[in-house]
Coordinates of C-alpha atoms and ligand atoms in Angstrom, one line a residue:
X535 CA -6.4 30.2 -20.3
X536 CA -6.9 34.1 -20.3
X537 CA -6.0 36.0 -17.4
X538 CA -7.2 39.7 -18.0
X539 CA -6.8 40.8 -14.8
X540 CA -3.1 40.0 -14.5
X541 CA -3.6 38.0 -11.0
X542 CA -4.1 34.6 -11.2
X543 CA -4.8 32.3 -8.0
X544 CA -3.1 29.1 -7.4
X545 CA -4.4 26.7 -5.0
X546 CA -2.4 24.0 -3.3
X547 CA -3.3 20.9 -2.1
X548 CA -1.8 17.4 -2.6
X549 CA 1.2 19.1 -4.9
X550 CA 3.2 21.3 -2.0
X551 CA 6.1 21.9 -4.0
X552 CA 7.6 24.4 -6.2
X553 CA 9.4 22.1 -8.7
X554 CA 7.5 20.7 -11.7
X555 CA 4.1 22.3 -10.3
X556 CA 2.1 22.9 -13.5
X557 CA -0.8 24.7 -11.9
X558 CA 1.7 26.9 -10.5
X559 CA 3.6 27.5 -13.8
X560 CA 0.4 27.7 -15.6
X561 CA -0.7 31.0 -12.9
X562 CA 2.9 32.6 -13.4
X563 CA 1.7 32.3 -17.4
X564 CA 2.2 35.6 -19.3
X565 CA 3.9 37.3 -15.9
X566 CA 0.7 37.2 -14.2
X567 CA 1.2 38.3 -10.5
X568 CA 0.4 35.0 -8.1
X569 CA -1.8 34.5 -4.8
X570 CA -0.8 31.0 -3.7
X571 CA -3.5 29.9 -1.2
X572 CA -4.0 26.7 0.9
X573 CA -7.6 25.6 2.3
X574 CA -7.6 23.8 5.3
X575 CA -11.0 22.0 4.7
X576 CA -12.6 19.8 7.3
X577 CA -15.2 19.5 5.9
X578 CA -14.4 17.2 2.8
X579 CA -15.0 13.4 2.9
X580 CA -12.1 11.9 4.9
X581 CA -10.1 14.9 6.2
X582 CA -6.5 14.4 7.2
X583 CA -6.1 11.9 10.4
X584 CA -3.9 12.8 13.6
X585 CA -0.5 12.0 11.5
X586 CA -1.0 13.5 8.3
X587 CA -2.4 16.5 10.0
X588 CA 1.9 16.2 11.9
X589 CA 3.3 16.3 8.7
X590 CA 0.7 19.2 7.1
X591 CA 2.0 21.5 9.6
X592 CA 6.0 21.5 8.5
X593 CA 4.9 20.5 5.1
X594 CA 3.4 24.1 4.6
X595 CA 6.0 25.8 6.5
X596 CA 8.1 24.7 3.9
X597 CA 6.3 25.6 0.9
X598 CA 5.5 28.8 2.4
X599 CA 9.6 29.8 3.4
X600 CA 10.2 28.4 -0.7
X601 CA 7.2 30.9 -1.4
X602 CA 8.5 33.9 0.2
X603 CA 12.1 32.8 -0.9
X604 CA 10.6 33.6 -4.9
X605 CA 9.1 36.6 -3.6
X606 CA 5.4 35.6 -2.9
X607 CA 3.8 34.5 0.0
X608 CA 1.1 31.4 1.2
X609 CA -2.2 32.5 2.2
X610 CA -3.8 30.1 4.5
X611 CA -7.3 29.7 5.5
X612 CA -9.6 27.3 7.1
X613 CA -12.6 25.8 6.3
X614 CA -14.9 25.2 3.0
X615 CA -13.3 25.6 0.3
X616 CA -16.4 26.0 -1.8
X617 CA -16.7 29.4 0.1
X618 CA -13.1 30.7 0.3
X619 CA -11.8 29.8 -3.4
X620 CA -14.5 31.9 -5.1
X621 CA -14.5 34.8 -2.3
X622 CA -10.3 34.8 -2.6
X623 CA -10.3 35.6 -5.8
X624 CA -12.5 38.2 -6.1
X625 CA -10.9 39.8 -3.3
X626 CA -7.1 39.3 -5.4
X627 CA -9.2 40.1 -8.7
X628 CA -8.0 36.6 -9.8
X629 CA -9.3 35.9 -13.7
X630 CA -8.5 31.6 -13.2
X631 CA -7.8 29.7 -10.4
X632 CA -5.4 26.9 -11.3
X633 CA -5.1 23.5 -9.2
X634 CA -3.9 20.2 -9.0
X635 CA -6.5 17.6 -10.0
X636 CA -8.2 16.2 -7.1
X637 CA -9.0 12.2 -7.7
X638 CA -10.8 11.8 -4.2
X639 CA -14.4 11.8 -4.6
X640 CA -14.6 14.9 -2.0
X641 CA -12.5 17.4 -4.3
X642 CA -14.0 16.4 -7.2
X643 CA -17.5 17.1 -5.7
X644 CA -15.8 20.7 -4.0
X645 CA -14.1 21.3 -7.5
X646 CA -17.3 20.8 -9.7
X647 CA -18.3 23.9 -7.1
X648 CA -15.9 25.7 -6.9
X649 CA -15.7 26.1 -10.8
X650 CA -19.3 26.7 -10.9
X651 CA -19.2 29.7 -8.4
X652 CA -16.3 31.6 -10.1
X653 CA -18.4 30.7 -13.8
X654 CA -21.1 32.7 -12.5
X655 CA -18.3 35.4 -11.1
X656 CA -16.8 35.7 -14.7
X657 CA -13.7 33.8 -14.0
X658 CA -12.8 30.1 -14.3
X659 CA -11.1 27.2 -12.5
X660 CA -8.1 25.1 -14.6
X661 CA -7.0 21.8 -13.2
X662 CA -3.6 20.4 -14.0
X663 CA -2.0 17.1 -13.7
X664 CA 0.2 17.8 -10.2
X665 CA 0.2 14.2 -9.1
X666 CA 0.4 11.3 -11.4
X667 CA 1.9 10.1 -13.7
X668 CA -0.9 9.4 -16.2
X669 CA -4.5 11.1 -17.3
X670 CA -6.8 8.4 -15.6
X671 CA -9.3 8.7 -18.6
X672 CA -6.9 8.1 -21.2
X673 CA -6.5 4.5 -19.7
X674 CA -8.7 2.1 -21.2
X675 CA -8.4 -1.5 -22.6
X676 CA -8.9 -1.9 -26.3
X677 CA -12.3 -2.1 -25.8
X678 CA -12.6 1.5 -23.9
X679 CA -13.7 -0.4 -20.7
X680 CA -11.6 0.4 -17.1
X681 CA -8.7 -1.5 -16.0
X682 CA -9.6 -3.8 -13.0
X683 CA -6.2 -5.5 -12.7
X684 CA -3.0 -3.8 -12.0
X685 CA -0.6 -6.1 -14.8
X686 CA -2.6 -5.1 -18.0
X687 CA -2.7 -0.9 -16.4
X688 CA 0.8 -1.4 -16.1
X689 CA 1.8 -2.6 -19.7
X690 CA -0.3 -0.4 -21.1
X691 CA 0.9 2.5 -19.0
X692 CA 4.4 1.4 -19.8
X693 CA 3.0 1.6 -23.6
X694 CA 1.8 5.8 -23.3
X695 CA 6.3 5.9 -23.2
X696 CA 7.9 8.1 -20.4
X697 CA 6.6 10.9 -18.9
X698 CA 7.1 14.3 -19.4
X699 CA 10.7 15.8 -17.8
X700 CA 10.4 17.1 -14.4
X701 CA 10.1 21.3 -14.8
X702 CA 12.8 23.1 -12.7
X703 CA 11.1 25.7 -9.8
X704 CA 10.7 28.8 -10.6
X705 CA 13.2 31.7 -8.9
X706 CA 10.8 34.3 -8.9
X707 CA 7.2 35.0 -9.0
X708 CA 5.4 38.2 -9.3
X709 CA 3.0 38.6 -5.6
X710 CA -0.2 39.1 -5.8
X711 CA -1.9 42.5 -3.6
X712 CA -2.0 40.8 -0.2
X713 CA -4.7 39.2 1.6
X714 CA -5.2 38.1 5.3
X715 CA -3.8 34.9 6.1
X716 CA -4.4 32.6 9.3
X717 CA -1.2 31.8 11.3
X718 CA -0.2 28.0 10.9
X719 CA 0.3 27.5 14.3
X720 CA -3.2 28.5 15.3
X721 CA -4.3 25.1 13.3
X722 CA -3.1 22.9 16.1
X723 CA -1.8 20.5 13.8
X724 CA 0.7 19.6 15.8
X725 CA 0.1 17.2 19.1
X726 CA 0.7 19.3 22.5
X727 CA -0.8 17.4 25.3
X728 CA 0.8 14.3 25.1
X729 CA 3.3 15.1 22.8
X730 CA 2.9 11.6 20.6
X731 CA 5.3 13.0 17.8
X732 CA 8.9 12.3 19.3
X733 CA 9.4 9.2 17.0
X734 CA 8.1 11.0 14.2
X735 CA 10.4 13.8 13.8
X736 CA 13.3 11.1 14.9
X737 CA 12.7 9.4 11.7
X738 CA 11.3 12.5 9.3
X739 CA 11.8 16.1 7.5
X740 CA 8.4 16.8 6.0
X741 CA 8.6 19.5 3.1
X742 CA 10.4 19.6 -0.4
X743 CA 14.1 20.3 0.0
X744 CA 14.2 16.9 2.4
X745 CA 12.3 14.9 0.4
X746 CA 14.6 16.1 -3.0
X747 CA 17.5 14.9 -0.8
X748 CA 15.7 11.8 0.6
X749 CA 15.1 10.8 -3.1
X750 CA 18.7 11.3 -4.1
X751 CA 19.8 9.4 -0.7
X752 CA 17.6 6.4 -2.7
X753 CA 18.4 6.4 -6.0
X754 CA 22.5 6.7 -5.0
X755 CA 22.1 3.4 -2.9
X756 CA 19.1 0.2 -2.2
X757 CA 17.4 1.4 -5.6
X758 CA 20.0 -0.9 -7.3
X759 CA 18.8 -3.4 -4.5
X760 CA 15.5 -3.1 -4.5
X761 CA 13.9 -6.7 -5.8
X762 CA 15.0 -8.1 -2.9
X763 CA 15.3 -4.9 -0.3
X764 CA 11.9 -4.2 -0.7
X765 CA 11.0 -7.5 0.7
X766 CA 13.0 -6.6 4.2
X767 CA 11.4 -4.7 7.1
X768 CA 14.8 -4.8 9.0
X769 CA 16.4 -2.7 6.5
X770 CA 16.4 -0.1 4.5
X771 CA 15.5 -1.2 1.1
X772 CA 12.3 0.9 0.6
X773 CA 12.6 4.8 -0.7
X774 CA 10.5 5.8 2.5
X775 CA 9.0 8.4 -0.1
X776 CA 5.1 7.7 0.6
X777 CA 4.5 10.4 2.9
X778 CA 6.6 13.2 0.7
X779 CA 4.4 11.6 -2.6
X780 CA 1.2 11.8 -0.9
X781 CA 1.7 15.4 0.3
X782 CA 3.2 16.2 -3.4
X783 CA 6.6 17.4 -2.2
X784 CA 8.2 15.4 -4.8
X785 CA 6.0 15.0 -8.2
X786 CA 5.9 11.7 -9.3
X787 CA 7.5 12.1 -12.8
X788 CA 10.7 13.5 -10.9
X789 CA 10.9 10.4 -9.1
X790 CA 10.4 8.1 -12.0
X791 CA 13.6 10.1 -13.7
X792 CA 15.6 10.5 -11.2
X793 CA 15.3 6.3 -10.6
X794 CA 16.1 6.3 -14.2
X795 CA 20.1 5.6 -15.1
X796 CA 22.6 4.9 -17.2
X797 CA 23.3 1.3 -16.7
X798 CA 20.6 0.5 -14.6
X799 CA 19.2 -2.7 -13.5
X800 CA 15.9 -4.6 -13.3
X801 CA 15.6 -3.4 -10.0
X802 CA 15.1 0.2 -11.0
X803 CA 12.8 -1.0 -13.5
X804 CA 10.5 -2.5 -10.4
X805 CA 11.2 0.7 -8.4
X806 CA 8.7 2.6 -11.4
X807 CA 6.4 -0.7 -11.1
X808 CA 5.6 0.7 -7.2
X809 CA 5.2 4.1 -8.8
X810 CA 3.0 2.7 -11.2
X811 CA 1.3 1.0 -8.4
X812 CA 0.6 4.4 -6.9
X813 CA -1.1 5.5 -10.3
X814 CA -3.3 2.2 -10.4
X815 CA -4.5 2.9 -7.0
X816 CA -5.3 6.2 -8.1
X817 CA -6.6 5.3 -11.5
X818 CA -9.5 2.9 -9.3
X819 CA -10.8 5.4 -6.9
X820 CA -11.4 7.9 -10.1
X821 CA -13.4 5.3 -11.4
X822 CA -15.4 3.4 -8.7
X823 CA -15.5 6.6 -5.9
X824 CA -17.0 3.9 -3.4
X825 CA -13.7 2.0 -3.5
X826 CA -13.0 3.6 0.4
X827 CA -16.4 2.5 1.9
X828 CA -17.5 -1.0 -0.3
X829 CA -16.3 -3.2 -1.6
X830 CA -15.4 -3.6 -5.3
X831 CA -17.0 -6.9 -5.5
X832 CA -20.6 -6.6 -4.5
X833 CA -20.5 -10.3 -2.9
X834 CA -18.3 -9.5 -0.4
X835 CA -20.6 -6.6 1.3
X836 CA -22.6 -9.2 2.9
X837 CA -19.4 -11.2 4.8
X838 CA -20.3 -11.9 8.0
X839 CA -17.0 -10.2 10.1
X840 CA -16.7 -9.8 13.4
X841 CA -17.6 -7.3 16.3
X842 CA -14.1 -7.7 18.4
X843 CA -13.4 -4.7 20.0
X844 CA -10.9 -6.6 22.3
X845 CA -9.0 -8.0 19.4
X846 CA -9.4 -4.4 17.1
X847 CA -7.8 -2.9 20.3
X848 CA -5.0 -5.7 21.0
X849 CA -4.3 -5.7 17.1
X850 CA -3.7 -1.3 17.3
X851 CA -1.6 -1.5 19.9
X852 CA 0.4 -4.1 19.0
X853 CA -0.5 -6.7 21.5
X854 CA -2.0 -9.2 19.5
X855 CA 0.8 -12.1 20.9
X856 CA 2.0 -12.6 17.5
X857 CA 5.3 -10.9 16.6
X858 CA 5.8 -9.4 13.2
X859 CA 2.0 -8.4 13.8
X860 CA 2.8 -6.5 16.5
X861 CA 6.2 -5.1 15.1
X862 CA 4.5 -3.5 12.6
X863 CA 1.9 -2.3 14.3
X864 CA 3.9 -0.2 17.0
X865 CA 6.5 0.8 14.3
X866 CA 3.0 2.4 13.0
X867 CA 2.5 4.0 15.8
X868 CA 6.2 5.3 16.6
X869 CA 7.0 6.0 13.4
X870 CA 3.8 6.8 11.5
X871 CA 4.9 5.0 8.9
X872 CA 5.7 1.2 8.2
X873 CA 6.9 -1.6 5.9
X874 CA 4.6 -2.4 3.0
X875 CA 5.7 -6.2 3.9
X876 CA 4.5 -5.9 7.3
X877 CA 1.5 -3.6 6.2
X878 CA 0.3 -6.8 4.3
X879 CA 0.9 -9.7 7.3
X880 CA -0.9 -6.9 10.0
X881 CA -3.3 -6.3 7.4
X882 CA -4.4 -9.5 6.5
X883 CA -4.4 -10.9 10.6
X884 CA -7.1 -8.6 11.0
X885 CA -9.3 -9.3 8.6
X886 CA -8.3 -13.2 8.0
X887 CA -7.3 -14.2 11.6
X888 CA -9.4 -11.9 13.3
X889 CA -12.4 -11.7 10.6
X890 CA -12.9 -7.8 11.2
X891 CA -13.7 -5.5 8.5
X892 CA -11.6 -4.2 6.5
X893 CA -13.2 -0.6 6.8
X894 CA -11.5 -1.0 10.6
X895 CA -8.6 -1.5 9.6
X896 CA -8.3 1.2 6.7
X897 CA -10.0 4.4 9.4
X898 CA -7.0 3.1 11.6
X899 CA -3.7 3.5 9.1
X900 CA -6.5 6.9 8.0
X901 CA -5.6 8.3 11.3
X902 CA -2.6 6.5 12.1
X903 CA -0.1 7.1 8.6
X904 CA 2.3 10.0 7.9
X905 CA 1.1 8.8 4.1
X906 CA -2.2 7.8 4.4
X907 CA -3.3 8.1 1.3
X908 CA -7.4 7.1 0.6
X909 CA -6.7 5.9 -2.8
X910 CA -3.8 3.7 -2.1
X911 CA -5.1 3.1 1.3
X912 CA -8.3 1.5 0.2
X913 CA -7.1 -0.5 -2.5
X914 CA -4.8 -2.3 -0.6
X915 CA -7.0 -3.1 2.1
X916 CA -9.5 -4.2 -0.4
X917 CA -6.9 -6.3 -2.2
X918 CA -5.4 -7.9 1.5
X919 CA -9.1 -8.2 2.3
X920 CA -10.0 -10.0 -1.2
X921 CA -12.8 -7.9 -1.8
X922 CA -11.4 -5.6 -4.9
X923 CA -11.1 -6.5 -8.5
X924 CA -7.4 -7.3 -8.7
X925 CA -6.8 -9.0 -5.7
X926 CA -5.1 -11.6 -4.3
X927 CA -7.7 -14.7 -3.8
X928 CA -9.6 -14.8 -0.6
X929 CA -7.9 -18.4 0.7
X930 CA -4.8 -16.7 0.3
X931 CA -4.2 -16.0 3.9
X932 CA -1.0 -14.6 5.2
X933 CA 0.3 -17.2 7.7
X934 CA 2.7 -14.3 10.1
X935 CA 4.9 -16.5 11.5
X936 CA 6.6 -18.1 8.2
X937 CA 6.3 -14.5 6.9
X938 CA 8.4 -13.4 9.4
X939 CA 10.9 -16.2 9.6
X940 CA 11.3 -15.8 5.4
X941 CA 11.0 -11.7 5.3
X942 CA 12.7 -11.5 9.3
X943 CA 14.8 -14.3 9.5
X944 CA 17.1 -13.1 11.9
X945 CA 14.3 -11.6 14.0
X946 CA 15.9 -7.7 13.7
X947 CA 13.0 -5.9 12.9
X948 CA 10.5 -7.9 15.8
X949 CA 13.3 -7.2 17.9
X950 CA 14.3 -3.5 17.4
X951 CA 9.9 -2.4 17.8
X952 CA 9.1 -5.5 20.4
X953 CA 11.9 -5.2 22.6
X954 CA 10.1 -7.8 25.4
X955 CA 11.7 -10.4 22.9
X956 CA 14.8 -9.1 22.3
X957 CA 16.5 -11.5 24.3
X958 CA 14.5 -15.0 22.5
X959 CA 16.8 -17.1 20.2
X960 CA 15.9 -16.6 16.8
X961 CA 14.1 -19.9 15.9
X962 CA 11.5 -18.7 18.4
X963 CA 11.4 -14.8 18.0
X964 CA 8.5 -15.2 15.5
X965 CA 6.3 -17.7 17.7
X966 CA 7.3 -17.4 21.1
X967 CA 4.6 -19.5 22.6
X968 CA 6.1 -22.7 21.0
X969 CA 9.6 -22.0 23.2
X970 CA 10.3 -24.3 26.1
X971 CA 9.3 -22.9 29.8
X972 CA 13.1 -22.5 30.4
X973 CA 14.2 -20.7 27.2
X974 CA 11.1 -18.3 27.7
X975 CA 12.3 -17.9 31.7
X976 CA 16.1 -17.3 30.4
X977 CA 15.2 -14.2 27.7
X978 CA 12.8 -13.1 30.2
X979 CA 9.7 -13.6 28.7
X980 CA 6.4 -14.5 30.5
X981 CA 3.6 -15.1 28.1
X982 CA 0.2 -13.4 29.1
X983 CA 2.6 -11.4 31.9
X984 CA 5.0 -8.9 29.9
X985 CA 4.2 -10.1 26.4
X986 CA 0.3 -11.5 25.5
X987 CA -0.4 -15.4 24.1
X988 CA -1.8 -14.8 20.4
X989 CA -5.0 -13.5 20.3
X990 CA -6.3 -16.0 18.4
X991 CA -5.2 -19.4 17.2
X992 CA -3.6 -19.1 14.0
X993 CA -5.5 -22.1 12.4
X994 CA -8.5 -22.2 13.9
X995 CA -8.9 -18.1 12.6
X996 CA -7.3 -19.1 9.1
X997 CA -10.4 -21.8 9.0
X998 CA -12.9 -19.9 10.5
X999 CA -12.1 -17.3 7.9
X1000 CA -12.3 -19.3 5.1
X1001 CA -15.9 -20.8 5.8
X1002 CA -17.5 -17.7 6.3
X1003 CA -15.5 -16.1 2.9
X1004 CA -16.6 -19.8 0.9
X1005 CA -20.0 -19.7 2.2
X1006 CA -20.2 -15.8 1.5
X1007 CA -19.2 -16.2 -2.2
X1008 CA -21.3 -19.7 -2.4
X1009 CA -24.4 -18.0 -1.1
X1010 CA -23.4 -14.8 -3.9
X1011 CA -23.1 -17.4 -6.6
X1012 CA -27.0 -19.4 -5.8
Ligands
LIG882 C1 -3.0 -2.4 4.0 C2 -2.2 -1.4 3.3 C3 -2.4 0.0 3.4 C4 -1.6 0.9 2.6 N1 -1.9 2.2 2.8 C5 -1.1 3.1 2.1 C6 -1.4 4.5 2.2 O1 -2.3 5.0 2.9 N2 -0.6 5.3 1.5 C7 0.5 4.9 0.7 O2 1.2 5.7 0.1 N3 0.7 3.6 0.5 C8 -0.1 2.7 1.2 N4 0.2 1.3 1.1 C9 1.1 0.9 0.0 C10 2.6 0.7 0.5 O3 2.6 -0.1 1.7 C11 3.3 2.0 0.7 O4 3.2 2.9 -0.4 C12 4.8 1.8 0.9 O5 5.0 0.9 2.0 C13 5.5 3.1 1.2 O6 6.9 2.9 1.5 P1 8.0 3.4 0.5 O7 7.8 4.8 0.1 O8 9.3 3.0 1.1 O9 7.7 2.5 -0.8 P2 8.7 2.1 -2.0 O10 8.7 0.6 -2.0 O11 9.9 2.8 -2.0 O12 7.8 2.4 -3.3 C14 7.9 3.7 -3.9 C15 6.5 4.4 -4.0 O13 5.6 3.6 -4.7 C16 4.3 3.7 -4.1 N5 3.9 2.4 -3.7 C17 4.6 1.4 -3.3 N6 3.9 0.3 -3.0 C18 2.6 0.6 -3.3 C19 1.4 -0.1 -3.2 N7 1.3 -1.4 -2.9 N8 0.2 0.6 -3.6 C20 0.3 1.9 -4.0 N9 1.4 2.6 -4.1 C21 2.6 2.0 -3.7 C22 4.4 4.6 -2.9 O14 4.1 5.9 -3.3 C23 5.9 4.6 -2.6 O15 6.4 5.7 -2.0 C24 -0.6 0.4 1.8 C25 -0.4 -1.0 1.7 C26 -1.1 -1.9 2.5 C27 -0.8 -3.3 2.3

């Protein structure tokens, strides 16, 4: 696109890198000098939650130390974008504004905007692919209609061929005239008073450079395990790469080639199936926007769940009585982060077992998740839930105690985050209220005392979720 005025504005958002950044590359165009801005905006559907706002804060630091390290700098400003994209670059004499495409329903709104002010200003907005791997309207079945289920998206994604190489960063870029910037640390990102972040900086480096060497940590090592590592919360078979692929440190094309080897395995292959999980995710919320509020299958918006705010609080603080429930739940909260295994058991016990809406659940990993992410968030709550196109069968319930025997079995992971049961012999770590009086006494366990009874009876919840899911779709179907 032209850029007559020799300043162009780039605007980051979900894409806080320097490497393979297009909108970036495309503002640097022609030598154009750059003003790289970010917009804190609160005011956008679903702004960032209590841990993503933890990782914002270092993420930025770091782009704005790689910034100043090419020789520009990272304006930062709060509030509506709508008003502070247009009014920046008139101030920079910015001819086009490039950014990443924005698939959530709020930035597309704010874009649509935002390009409409600077039209009327003379200059233009340009949005570049910065964070998937595919162009969500190029998609389409052979009949042109929108996939609903993730195995035909993926075949024919796999059928578009790779994706682009990764571009390297650039080493230098011309700075725009400078313009006022807010101080990060005047966003109070970061927790003060209590300081809820210790576990999160144990187990994470936000920002590019760590995430580059997290990635290369992965792909040297469980990669080549991954078909079955994936499947084990006790170790470390995952890439731990959510957070740095929501935020855009990494892009996802560099991922998807760096995974790719000479020699490699099936399991690499299955690696890129997660990434193209990522893109289905995506790829649904572009095309049904309500995907974070209702569900996907009209039937299920009249289920009859449940009002428990005793069991909504026992099941966030992990204190529901059941293990790998619980596990998960407080590695959640230490961590900011957990295992998508566990993710599906906690998942599905609250809105099987304990019959709560899934729209509880999802607001709680919102503010909860160092990766919360609303597009892969709210697909896979409405998949656990049943309520989405491609998902698994409502009577499909997740029964948490075989779960955790198969995925757990020597009862590490419920041990290392529920450290009341350390001392239980494995065959009971995953149901404790089935162990004899005197092997309870000896680990030093008192059920209800200092470690709850379940919450709820595992069958009786299983079958009180199943009637009211079978009479909800019966009553859909008359
Ligand atoms: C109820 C529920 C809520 C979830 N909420 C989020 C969320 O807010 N943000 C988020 O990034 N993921 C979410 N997931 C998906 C998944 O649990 C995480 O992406 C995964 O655990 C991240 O760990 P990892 O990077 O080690 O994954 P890996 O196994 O190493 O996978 C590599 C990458 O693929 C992507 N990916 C993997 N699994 C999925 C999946 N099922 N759906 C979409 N993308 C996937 C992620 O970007 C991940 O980093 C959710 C899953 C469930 C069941």
């Amino acid at each position: 696109m032209a850029n007559a005025s020799g300043t162009s504005l780039v605007w980051f958002r979900q894409d806080l890198r320097l490497h393979d950044q297009p909108a970036l590359l495309a503002a640097m165009a022609g030598g154009a000098r750059v003003l790289a801005v970010y917009v804190l905006d609160d005011t956008i559907a679903w702004p960032a939650g209590g841990a993503s706002r933890w990782w914002l804060h270092s993420s930025l630091a770091s782009l704005g130390a790689a910034l100043r390290q090419a020789g520009a700098g990272l304006v930062l400003r709060r509030g509506r974008s709508t008003e502070i994209i247009p009014a920046l670059a008139r101030e920079a004499g910015a001819g086009v504004v490039h950014a990443g495409i924005g698939h959530e329903p709020g930035w597309r709104t704010a874009d649509a905007e935002v390009a409409r002010l600077l039209a009327a200003d003379g200059r233009a907005l340009a949005l570049h692919r910065t964070a998937s791997l595919i162009d969500f309207d190029a998609v389409r079945s052979k009949t042109g209609t929108v996939y609903g289920m993730y195995t035909p998206f993926a075949r024919a994604v796999e059928e578009l061929g790779e994706p682009g190489r990764p571009e390297p960063a650039p080493v230098a870029i011309k700075p725009a005239k400078a313009v006022a910037s807010d101080r990060l640390e005047d966003w109070d990102l970061l927790p003060t008073h209590p300081d809820w972040a210790g576990g999160f900086r144990a187990t994470w480096t936000p920002g590019e450079a760590a995430a580059a060497s997290r990635l290369a940590q992965f792909v040297g090592g469980a990669v080549a395990r991954y078909g079955t590592g994936r499947n084990l919360p006790g170790e470390d078979g995952t890439s731990m790469l959510s957070p740095h692929l929501h935020f855009g440190e990494l892009s996802p094309r560099a991922v998807w080639h760096a995974s790719r080897v000479e020699g490699e395995g099936r399991d690499h292959h299955t690696y890129r199936r997660e990434l193209i999980w990522r893109d289905f995710s995506a790829y649904l919320l572009w095309h049904h926007p309500t995907l974070p509020e209702a569900p996907l299958r009209p039937a299920f918006a009249r289920l009859a769940s449940r009002t428990d705010p005793d069991g909504l609080r026992a099941w966030q603080r992990g204190l529901t009585g059941v293990p790998i429930v619980d596990a998960g739940m407080r590695q959640l909260w230490q961590t900011g982060w957990m295992h998508n295994r566990v993710r599906m058991i906690a998942a599905s016990f609250l809105v099987k077992h304990l019959l709560i809406a899934w729209q509880e659940g999802a607001a709680f990993f919102w503010d909860t998740l160092v990766d919360a992410d609303l597009a892969s968030n709210s697909a896979s709550w409405q998949w656990i839930a049943g309520t989405g196109i491609d998902s698994q069968p409502f009577f499909r319930v997740f029964n948490p105690v075989t779960q955790g025997e198969k995925f757990d079995a020597d009862g590490g992971y419920v041990r290392r985050f529920v450290p009341e049961l350390a001392r239980l012999p494995d065959k009971y770590v995953h149901a404790p209220w089935t162990a004899p009086a005197a092997v309870l006494a000896e680990a030093g366990v008192t059920l209800g005392g200092n470690y709850p009874r379940p919450v709820v009876d595992l069958n009786e919840g299983r079958n009180r979720a199943l009637d009211v899911y079978r009479r909800t779709v019966r009553e859909a179907a008359a």
